[in-house]
XYZ file of N, CA and C in Angstrom:
732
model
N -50.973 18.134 -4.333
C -50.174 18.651 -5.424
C -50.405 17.773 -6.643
N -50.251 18.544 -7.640
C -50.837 17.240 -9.000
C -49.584 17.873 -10.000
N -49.196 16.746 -10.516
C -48.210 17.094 -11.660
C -48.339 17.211 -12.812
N -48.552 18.269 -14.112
C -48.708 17.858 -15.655
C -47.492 17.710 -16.167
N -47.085 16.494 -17.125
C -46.003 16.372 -17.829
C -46.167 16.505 -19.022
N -45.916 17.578 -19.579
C -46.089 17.874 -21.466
C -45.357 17.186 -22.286
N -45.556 16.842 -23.407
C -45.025 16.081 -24.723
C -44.542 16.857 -25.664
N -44.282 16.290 -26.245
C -43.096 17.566 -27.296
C -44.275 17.488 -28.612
N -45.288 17.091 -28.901
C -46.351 17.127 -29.570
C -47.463 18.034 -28.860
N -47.426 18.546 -28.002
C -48.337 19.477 -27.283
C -48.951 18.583 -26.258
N -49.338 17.437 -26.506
C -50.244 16.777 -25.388
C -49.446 16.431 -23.863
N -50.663 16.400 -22.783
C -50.300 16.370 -21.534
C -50.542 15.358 -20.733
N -50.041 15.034 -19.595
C -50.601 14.084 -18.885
C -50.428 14.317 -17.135
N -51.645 13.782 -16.775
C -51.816 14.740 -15.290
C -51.086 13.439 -14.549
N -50.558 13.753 -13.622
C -50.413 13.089 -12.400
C -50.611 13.309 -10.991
N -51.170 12.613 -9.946
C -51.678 13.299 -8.584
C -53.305 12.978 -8.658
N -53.393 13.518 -7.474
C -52.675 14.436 -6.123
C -51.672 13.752 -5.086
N -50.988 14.347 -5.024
C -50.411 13.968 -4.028
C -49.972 14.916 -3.120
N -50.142 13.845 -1.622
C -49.670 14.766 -0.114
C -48.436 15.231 -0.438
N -48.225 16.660 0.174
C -47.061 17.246 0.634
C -46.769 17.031 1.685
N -45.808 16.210 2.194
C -45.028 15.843 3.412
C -44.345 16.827 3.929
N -44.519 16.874 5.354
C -43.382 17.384 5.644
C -41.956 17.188 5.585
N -41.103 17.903 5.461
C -39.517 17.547 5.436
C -38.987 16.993 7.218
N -38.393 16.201 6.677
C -37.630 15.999 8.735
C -36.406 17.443 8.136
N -35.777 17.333 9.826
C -34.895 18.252 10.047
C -33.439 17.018 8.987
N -32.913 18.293 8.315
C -31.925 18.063 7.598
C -30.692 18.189 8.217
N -30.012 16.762 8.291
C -28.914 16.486 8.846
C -27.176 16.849 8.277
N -26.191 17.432 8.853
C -25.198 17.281 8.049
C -24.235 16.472 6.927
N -24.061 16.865 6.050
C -23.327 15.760 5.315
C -21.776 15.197 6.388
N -21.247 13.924 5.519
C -20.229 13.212 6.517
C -18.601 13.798 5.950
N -17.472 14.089 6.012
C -16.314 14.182 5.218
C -15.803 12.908 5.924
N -15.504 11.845 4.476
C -14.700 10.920 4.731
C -13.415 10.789 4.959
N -12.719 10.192 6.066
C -11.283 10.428 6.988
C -10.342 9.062 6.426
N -9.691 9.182 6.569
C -8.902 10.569 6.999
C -8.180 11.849 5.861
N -8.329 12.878 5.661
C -7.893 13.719 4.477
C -6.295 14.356 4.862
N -5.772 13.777 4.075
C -4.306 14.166 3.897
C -3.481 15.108 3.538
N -2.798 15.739 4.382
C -2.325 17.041 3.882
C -1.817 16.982 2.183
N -1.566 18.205 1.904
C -0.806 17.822 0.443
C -1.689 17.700 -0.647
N -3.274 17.274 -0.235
C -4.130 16.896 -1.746
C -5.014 17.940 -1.531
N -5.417 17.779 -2.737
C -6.823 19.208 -3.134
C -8.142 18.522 -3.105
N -8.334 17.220 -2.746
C -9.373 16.259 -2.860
C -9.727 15.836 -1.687
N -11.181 15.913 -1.532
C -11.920 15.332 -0.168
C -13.191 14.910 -0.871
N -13.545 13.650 0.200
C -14.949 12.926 -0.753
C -16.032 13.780 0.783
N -16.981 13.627 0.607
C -18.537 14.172 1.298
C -19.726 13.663 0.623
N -20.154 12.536 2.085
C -21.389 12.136 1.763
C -22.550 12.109 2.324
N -23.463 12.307 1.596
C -24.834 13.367 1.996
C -25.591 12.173 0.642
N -26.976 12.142 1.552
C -28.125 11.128 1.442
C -29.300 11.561 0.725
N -28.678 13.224 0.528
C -29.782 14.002 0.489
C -29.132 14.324 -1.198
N -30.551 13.168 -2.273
C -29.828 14.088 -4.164
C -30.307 15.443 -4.014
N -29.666 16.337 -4.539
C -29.963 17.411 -5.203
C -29.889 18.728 -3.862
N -29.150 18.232 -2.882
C -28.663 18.839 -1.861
C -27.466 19.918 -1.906
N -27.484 21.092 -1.723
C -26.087 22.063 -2.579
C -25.212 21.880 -0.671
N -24.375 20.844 -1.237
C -23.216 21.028 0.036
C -22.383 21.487 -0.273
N -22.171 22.285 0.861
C -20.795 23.205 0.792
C -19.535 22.867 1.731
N -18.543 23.223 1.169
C -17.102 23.139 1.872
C -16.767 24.239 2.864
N -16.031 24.104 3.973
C -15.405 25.008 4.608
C -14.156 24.993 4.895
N -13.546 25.560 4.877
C -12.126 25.335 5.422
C -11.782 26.356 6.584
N -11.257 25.879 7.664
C -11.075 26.423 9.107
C -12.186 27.913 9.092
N -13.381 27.075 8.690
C -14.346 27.981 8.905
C -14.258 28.649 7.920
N -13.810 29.014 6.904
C -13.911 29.954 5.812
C -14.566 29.189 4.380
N -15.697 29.834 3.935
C -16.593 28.615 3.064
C -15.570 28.848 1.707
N -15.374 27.814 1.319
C -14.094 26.854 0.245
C -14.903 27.059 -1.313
N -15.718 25.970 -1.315
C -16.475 25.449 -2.551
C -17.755 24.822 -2.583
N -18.338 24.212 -3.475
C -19.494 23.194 -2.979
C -19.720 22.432 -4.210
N -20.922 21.730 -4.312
C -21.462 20.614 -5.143
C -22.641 19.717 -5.003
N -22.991 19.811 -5.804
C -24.975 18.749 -5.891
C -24.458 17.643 -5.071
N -24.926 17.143 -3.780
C -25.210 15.742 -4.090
C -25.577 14.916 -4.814
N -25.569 13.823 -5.180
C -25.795 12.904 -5.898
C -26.828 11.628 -4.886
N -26.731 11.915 -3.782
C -27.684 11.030 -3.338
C -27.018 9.857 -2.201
N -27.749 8.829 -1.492
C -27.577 7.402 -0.873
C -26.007 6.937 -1.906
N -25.365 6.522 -1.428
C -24.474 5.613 -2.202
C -23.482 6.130 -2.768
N -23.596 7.418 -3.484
C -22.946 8.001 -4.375
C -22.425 9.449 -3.957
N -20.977 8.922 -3.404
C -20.232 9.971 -2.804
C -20.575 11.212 -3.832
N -19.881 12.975 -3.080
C -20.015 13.481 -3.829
C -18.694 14.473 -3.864
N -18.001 13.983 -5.061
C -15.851 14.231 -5.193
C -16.234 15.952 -4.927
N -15.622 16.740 -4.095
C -14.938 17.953 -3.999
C -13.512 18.477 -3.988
N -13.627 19.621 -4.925
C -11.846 19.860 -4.971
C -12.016 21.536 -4.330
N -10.602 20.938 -3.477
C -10.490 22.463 -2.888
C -9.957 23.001 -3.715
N -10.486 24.003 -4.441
C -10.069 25.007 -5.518
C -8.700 25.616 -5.469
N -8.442 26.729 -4.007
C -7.684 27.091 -4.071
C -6.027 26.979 -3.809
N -6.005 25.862 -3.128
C -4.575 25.500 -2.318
C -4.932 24.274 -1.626
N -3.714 23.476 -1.902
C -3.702 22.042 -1.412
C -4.047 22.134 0.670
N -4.550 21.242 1.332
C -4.865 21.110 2.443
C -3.634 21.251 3.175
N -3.504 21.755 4.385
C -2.353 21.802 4.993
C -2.596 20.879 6.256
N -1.233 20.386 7.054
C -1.566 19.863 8.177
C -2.082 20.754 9.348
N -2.861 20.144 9.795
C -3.836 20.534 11.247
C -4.995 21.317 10.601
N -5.159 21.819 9.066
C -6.757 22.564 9.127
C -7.762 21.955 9.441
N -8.863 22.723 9.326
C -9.914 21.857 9.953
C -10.746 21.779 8.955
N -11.742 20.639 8.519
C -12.820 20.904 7.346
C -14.115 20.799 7.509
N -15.024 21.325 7.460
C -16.487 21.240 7.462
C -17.633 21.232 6.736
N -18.627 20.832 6.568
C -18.944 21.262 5.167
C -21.084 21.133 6.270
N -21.662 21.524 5.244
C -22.771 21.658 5.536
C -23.878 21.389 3.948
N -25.195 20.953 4.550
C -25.649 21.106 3.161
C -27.466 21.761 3.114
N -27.912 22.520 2.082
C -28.736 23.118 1.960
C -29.991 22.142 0.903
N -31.208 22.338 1.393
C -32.095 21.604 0.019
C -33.340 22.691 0.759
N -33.743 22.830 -0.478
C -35.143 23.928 -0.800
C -34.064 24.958 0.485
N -35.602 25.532 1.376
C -35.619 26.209 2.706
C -34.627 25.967 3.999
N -33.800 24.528 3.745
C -33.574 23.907 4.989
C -32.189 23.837 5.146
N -31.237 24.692 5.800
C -29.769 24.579 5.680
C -29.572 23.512 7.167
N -29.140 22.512 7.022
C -28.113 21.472 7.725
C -27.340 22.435 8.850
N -27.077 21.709 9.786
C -25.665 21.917 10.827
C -24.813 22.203 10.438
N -23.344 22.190 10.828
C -22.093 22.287 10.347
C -21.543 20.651 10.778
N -21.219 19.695 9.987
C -20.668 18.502 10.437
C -19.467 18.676 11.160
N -19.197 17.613 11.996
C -17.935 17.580 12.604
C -17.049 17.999 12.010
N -15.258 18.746 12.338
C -14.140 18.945 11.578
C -14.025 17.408 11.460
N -13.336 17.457 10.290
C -11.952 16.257 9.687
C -10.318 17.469 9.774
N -9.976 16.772 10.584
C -8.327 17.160 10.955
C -7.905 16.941 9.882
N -7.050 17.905 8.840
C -5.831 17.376 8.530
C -4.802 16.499 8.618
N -4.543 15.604 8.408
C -3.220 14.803 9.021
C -2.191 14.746 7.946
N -1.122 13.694 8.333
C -0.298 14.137 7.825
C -0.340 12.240 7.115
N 0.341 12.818 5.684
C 0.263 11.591 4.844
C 0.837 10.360 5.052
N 0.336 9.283 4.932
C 0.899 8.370 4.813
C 1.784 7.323 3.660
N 2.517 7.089 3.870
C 3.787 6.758 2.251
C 2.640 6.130 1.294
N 3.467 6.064 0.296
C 2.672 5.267 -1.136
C 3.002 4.283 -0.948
N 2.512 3.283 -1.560
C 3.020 1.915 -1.857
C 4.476 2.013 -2.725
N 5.420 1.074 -1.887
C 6.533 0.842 -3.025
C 6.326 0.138 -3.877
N 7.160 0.478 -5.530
C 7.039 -0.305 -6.537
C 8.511 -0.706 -6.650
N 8.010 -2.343 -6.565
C 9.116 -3.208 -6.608
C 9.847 -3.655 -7.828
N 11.179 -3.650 -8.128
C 11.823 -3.255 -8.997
C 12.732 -4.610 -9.369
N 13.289 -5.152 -8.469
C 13.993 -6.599 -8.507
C 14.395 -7.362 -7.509
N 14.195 -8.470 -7.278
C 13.975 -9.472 -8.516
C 12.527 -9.405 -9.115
N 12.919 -9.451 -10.888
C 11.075 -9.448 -11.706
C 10.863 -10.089 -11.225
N 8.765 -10.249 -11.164
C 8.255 -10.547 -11.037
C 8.091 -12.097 -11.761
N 8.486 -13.134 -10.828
C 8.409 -14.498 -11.467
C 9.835 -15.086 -11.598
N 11.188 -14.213 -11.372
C 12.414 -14.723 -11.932
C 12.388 -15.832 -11.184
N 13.230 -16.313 -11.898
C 13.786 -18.249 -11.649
C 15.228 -18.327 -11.512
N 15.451 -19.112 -11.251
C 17.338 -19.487 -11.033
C 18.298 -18.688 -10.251
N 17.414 -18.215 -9.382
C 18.083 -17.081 -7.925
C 18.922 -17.702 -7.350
N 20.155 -17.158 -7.002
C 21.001 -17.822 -5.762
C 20.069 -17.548 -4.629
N 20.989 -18.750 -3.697
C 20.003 -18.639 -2.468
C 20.501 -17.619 -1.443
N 21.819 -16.801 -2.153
C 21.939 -15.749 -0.927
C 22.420 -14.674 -1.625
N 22.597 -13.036 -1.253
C 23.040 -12.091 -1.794
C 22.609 -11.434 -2.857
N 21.171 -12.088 -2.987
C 20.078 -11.385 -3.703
C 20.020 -9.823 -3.563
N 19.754 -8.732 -4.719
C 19.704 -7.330 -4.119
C 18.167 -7.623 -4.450
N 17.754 -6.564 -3.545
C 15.913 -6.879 -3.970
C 16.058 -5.055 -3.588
N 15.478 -4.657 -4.676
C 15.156 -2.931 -4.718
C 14.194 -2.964 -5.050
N 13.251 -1.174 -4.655
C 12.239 -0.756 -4.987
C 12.245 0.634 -5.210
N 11.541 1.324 -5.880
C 11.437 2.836 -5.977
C 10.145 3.040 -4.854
N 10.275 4.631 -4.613
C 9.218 5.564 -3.244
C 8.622 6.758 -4.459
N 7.314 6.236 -4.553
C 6.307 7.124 -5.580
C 6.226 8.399 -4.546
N 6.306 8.520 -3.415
C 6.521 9.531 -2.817
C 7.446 10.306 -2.401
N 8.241 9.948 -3.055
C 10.022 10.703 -2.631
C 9.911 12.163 -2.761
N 10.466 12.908 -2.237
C 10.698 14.579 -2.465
C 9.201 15.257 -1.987
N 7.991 14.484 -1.226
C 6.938 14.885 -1.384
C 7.017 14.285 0.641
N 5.369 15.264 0.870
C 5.053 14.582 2.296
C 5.102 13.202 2.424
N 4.312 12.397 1.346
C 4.234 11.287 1.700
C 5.539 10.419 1.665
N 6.658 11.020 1.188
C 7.995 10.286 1.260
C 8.521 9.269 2.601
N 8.369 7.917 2.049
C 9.062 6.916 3.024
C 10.479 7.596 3.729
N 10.120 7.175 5.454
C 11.653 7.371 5.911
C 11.979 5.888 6.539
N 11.560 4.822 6.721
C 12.195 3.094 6.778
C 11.010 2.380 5.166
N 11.365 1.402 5.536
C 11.388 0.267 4.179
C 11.517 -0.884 5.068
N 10.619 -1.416 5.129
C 10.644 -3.297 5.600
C 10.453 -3.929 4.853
N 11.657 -5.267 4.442
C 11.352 -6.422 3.655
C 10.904 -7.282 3.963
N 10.261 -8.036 3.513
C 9.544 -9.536 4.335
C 9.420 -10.093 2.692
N 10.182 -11.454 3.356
C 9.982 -12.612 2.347
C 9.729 -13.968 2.878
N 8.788 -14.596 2.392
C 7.819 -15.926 3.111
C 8.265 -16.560 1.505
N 8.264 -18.072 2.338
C 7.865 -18.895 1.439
C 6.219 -19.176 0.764
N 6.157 -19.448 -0.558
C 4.612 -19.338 -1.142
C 3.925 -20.339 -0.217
N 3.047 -19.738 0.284
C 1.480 -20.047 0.799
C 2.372 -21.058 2.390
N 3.585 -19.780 3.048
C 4.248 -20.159 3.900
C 4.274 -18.992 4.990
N 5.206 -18.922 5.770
C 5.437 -18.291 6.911
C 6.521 -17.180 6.252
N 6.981 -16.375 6.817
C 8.285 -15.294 6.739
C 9.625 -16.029 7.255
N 10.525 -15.913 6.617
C 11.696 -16.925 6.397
C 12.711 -15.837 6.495
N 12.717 -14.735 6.171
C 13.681 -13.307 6.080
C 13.036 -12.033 6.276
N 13.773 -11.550 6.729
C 13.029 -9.924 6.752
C 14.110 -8.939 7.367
N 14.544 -7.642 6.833
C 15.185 -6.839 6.769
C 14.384 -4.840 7.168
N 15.375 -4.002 7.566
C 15.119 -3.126 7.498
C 15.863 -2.330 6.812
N 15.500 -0.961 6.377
C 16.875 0.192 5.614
C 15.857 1.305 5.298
N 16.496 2.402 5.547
C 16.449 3.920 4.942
C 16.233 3.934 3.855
N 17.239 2.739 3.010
C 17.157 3.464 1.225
C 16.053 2.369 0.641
N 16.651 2.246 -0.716
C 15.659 1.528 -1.477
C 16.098 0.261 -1.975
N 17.183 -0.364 -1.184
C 17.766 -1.544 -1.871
C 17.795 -2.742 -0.464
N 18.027 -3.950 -0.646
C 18.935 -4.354 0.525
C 19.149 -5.822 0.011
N 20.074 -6.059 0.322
C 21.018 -7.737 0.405
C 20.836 -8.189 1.137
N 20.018 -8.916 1.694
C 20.081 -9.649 3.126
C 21.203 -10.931 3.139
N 21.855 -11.491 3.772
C 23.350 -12.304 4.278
C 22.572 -13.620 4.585
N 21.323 -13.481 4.953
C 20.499 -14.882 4.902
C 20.528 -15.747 4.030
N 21.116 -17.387 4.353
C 20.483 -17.864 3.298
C 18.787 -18.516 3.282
N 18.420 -18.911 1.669
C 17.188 -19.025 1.462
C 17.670 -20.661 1.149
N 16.358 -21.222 0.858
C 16.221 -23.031 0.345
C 16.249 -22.696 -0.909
N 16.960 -23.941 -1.425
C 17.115 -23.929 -2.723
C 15.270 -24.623 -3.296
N 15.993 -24.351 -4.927
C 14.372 -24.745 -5.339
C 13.118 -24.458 -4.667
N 12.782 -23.200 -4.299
C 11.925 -23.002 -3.563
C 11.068 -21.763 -3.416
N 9.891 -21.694 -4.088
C 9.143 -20.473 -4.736
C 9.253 -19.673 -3.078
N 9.119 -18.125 -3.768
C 9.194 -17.340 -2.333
C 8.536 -15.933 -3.064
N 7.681 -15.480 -2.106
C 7.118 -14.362 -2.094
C 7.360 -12.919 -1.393
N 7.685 -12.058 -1.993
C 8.500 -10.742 -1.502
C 8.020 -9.605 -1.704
N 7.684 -8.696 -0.403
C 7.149 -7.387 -0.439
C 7.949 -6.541 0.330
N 7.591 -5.314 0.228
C 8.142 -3.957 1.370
C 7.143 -3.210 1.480
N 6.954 -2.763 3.016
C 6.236 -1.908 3.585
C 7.261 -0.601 4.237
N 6.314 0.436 3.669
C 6.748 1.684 3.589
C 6.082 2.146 4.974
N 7.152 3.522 5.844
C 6.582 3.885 6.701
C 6.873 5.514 7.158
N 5.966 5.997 7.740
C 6.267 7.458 8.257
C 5.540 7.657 9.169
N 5.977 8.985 9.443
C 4.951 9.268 10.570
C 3.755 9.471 10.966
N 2.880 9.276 9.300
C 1.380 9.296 9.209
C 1.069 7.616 8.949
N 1.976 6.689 9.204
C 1.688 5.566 8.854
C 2.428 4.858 8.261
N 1.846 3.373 7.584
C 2.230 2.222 7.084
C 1.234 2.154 5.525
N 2.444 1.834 4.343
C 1.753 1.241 3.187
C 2.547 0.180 2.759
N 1.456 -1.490 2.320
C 2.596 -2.156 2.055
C 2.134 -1.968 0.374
N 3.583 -2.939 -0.316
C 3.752 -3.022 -1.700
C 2.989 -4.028 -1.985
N 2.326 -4.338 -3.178
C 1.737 -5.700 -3.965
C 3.309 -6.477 -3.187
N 2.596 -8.262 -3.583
C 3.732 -9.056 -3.292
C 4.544 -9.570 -5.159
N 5.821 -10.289 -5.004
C 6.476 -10.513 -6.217
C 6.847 -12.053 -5.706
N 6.849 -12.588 -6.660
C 7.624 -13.947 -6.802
C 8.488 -14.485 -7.039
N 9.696 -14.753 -6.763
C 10.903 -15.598 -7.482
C 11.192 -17.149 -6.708
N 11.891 -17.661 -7.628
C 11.993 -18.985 -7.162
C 13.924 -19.168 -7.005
N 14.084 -19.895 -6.088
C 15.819 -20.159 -6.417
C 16.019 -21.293 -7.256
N 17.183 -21.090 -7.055
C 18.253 -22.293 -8.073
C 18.049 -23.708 -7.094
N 17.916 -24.608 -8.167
C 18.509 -26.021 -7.666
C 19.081 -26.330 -6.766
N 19.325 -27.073 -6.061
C 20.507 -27.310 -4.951
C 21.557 -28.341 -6.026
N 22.387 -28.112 -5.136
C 24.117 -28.554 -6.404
C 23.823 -30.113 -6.433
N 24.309 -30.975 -7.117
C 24.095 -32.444 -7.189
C 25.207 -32.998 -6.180
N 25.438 -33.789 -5.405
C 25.729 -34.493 -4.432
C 27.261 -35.202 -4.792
N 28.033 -35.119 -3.922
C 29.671 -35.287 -4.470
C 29.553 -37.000 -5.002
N 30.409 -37.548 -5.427
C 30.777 -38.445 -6.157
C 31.102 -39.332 -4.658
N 30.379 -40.844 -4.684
C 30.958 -41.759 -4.019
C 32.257 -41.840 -3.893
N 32.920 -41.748 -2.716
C 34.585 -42.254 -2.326
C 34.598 -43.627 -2.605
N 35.674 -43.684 -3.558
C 36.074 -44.914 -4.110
C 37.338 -45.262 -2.927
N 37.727 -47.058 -2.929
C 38.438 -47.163 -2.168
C 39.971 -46.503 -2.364
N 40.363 -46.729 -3.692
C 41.302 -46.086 -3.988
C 41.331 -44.663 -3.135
N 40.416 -43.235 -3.548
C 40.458 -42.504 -2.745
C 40.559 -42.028 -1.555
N 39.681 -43.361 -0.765
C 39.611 -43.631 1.095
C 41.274 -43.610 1.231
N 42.047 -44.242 0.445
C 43.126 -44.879 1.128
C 44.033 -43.957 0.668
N 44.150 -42.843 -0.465
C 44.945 -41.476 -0.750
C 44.401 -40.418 0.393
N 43.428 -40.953 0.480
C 42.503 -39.505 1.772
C 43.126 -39.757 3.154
N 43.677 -41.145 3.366
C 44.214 -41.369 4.707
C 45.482 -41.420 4.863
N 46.476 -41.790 3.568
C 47.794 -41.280 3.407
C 47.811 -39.825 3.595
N 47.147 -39.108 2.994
C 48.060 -37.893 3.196
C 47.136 -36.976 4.246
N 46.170 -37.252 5.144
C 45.763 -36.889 6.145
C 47.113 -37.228 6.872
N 48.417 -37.936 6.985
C 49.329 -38.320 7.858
C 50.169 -37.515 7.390
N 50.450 -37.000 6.231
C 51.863 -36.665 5.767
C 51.974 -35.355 6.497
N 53.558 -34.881 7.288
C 53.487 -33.713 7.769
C 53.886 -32.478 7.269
N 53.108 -31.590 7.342
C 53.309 -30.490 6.309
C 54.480 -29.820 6.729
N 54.194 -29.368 7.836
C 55.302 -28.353 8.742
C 57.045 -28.855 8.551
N 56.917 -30.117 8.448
C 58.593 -30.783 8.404
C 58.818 -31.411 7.098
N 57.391 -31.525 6.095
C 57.574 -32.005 4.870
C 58.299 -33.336 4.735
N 58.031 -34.416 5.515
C 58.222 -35.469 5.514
C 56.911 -36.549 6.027
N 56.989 -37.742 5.847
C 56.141 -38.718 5.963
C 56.308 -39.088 7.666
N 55.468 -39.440 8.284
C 55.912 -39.962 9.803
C 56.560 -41.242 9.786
N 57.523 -41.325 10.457
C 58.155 -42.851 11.075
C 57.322 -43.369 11.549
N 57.314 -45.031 11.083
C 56.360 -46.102 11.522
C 56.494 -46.391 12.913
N 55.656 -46.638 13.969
C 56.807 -46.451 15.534
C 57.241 -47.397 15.205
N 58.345 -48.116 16.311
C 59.178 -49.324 16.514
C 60.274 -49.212 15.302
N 60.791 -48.073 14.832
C 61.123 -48.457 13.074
C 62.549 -47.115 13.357
């Protein structure tokens, strides 16, 4: 085979000969897993540029799109209606003469939560008590499949172990624990359902000081602290000295 490439000035330039190879047998493209009910988006990757792969959905052909080649997924949107749980997806791909297999289904499943976005304590606050902290977050998936039904807190000390950790339904919680004073701490929540686990970025706050240390007992005081450790409340009198 020999190639001419023309110039936009008229002139040409030959290239070749070159062998015509045979083609190997053309393999199916891959659908990357897991695809989540609820979205109109599935990635498919195929090795093969300039390959027309097509979509199926429970066997019924969907949509399609050029490959792009090695490396470079190739984005498909199911046109007509978001994926439901349990369909099945398939896709196949065509170049010149040579149509591909049908690749394995990708199951539907069912979504897994979003990441929570953590709300308080900001990011970095300082001068925290060390107990009765509220630490909330919002669910980017609320009212939707992927909507959280638990919330786990976990809070470690920085570049430490987990020191607290809590569970709850909603989006807030107080934990009754106390924390160390003066003492940076790192805090996330992991979201969960029945398609899974997502955790949140982590946040930072530090607590308050610990209180400054009571005042030396003066003797004077020792000796008011031990008088009236004696005095009796109940009869409101002083005790008789014995022998007296």
């Amino acid at each position: 085979m020999i190639v001419r490439v023309h110039g936009c000035g008229g002139a040409s330039q030959k290239f070749g000969p070159f062998d015509v190879a045979a083609h190997d047998d053309l393999p199916p493209p891959t659908i990357d897993e897991p695809v989540e009910a609820g979205t109109q988006w599935i990635t498919v990757a195929s090795d093969h540029a300039g390959a027309q792969v097509a979509l199926f959905r429970n066997g019924v052909y969907e949509t399609s799109a050029l490959s792009r080649g090695t490396q470079m997924a190739t984005p498909m949107l199911a046109w007509s209606a978001a994926f439901s749980l349990g369909e099945a997806l398939t896709a196949n791909q065509a170049l010149c003469t040579q149509v591909s297999d049908m690749s394995p289904a990708a199951k539907v499943v069912f979504p897994k939560p979003k990441a929570p976005l953590l709300l308080n304590p900001a990011s970095g606050a300082t001068g925290l008590p060390v107990s009765g902290i509220q630490f909330s977050w919002s669910d980017p998936g609320q009212n939707t499949m992927a909507e959280a039904t638990n919330f786990f807190l976990d809070i470690k000390e920085d570049g430490g172990s987990i020191v607290l950790q809590g569970q709850t339904t909603g989006t807030s919680l107080t934990p009754s624990m106390m924390l160390d004073h003066d003492t940076k701490h790192v805090w996330g929540v992991t979201a969960t359902n029945q398609g899974g686990s997502t955790k949140s970025l982590g946040r930072t706050f530090t607590t308050k000081d610990a209180p400054p240390p009571p005042p030396p007992q003066t003797a004077a005081l020792a000796f008011l602290s031990q008088l009236f450790a004696t005095y009796d409340l109940v009869n409101n009198l002083w005790p008789v000295p014995s022998g007296q």
